[in-house]
CSV table of C-alpha atoms in Angstrom, one decimal:
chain,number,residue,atom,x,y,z
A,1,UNK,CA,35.3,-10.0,-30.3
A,2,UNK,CA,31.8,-11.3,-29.9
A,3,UNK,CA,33.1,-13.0,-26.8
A,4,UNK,CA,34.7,-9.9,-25.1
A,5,UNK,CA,30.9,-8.1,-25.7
A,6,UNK,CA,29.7,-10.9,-24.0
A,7,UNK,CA,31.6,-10.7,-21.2
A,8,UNK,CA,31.4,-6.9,-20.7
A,9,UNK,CA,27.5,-7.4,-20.8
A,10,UNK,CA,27.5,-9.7,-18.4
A,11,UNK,CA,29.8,-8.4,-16.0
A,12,UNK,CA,27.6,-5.1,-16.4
A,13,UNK,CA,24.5,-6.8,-15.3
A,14,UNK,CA,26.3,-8.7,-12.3
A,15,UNK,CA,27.5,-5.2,-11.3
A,16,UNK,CA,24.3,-3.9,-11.2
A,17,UNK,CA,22.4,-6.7,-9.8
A,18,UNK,CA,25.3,-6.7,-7.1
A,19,UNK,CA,24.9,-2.5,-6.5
A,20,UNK,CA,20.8,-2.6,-6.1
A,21,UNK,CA,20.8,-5.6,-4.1
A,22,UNK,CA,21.8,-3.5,-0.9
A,23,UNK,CA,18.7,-1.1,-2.5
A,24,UNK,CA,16.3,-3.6,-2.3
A,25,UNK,CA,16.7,-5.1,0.8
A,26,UNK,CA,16.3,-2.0,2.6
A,27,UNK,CA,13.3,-1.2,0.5
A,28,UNK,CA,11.8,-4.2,1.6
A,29,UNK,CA,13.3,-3.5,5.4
A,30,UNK,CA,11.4,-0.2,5.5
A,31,UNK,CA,8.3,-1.3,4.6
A,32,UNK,CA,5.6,-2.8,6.8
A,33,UNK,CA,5.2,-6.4,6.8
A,34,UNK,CA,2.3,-7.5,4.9
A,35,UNK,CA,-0.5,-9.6,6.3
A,36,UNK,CA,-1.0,-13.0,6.6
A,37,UNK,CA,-2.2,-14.8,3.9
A,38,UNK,CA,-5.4,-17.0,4.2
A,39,UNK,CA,-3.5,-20.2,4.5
A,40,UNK,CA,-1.1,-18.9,6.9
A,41,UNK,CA,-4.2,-17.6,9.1
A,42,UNK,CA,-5.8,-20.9,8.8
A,43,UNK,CA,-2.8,-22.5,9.7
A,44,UNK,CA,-2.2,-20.8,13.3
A,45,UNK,CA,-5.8,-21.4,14.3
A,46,UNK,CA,-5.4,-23.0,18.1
A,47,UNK,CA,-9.0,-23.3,17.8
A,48,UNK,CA,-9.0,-25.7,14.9
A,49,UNK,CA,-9.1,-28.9,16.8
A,50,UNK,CA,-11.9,-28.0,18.5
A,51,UNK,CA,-15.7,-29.1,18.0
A,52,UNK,CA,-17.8,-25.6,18.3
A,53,UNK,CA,-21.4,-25.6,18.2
A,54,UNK,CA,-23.0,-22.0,18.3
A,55,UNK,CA,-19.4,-20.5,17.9
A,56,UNK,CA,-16.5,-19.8,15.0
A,57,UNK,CA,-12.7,-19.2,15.2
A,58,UNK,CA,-12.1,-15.7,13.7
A,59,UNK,CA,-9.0,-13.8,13.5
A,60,UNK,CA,-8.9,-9.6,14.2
A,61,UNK,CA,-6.6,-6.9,14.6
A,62,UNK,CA,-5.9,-5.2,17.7
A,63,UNK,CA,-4.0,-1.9,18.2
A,64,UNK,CA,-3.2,-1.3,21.9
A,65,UNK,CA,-0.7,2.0,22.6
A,66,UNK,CA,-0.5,2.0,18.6
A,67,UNK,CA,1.5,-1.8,18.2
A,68,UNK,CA,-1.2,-3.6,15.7
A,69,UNK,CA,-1.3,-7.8,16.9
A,70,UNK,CA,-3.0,-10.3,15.1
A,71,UNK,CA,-5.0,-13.0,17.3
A,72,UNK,CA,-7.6,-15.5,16.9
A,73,UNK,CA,-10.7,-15.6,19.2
A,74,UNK,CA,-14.0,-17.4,19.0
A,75,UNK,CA,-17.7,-15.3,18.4
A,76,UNK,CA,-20.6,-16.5,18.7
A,77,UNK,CA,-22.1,-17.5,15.3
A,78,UNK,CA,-24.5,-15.1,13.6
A,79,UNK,CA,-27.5,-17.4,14.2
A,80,UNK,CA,-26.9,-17.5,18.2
A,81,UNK,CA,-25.9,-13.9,18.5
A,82,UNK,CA,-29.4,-12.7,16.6
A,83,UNK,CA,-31.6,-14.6,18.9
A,84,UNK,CA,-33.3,-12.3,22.0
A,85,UNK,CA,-32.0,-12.1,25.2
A,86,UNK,CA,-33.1,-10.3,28.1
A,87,UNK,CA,-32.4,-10.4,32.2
A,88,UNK,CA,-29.1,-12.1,32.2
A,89,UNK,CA,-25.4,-11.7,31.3
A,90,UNK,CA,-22.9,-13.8,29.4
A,91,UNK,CA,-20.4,-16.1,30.6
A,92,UNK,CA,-17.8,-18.9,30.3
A,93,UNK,CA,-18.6,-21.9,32.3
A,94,UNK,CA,-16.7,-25.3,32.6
A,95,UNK,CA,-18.7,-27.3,33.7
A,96,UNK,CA,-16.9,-30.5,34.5
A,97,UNK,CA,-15.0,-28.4,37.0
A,98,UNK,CA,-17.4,-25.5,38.1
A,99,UNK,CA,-14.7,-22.9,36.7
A,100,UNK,CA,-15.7,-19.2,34.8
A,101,UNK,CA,-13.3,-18.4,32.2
A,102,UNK,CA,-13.0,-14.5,30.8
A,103,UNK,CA,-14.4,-12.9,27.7
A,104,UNK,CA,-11.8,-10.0,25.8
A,105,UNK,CA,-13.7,-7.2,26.0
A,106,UNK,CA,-11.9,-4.6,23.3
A,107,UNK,CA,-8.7,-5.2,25.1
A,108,UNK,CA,-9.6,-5.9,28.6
A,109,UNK,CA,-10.5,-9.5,30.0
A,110,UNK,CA,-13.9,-9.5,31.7
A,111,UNK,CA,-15.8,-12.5,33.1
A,112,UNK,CA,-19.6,-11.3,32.1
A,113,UNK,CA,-20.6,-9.4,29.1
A,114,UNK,CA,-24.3,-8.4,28.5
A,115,UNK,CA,-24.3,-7.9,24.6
A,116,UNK,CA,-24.2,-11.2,22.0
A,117,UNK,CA,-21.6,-9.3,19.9
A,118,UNK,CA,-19.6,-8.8,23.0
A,119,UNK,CA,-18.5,-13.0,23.5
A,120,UNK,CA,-14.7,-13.3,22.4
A,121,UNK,CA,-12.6,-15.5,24.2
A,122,UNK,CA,-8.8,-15.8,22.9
A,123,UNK,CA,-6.8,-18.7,23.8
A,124,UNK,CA,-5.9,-18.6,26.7
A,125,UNK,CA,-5.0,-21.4,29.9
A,126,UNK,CA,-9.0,-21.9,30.2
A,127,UNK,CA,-9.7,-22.6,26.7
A,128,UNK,CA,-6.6,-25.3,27.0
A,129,UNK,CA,-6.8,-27.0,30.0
A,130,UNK,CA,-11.1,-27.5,30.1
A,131,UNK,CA,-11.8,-30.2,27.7
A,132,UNK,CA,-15.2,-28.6,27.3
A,133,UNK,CA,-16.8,-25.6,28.4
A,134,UNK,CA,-19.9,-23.4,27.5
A,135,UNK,CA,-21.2,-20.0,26.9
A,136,UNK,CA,-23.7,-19.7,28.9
A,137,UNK,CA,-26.5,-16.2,29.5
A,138,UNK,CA,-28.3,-15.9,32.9
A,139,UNK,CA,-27.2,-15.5,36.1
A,140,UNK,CA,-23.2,-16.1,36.7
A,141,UNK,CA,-24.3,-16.5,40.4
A,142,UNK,CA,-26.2,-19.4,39.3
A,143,UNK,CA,-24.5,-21.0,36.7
A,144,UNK,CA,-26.5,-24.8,36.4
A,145,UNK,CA,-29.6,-22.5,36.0
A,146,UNK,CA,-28.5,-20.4,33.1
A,147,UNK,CA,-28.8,-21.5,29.7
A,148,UNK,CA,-26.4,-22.6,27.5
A,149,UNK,CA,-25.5,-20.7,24.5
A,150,UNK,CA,-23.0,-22.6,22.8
A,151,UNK,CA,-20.2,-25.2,23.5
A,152,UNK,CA,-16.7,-25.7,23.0
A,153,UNK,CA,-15.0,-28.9,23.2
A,154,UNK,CA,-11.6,-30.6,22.6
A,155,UNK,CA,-12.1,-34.7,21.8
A,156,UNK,CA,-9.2,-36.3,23.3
């Protein structure tokens, strides 16, 4: 007898693990995805190979047309954005090769910016294919004249 209670019980809670299963999947279907995690942020960073100095990977949220994307981009850090700059513009200079790169401006790519806050550059074919390049604020017409803010640079 104890047996045959057994078995009922069991094939009642297969039955209803079987019946919500269908439940729960499209519970978990209908709801956003969640987040990445830390690690699995860290993880995707295509900037973590890189030697900065005066920048820093960080990863934001951008919502063009209402589809939300992840990405990573490197700022300038807080020390080199604080410090004063007047007369000039910033911009992203190779200099091995004399080539500008583009800054992501909210969600347009711009070669100049005039605000520290306003440097983002995403990966992109520049940030790959330049071994090292620089920030650098002045004149973009002038580029060997204008200082440099902060480098980038991928040790081979």
């Amino acid at each position: 007898m104890s047996s045959r209670i057994a078995f009922r019980t069991l094939t009642a809670i297969v039955a209803t693990a079987a019946l919500s299963l269908p439940v729960a999947q499209g519970a978990s279907a209908a709801t956003p995805p969640a987040r990445p995690t830390a690690n699995t942020v860290v993880d995707e960073n295509p900037f973590r190979w890189m030697d900065l100095d005066g920048l820093r990977a960080e990863y934001r949220f951008m919502c063009p047309a209402g589809h939300c994307v992840g990405y990573w981009s490197l700022v300038l850090t807080d020390e080199v954005a604080r410090r004063p700059y007047r007369g000039g513009e910033f911009f992203v200079y190779a200099p091995a090769t004399g080539e500008f790169g583009f800054f992501l401006d909210t969600d347009i790519a711009t070669r100049t910016v005039r605000h520290p806050r306003q440097v983002r550059l995403v990966d992109s074919d520049f940030t790959r294919s330049h071994p090292r390049f620089e920030v650098r604020y002045g004149d973009p017409a002038q580029p060997k004249k204008a200082r440099v803010v902060a480098t980038a640079t991928i040790w081979m």
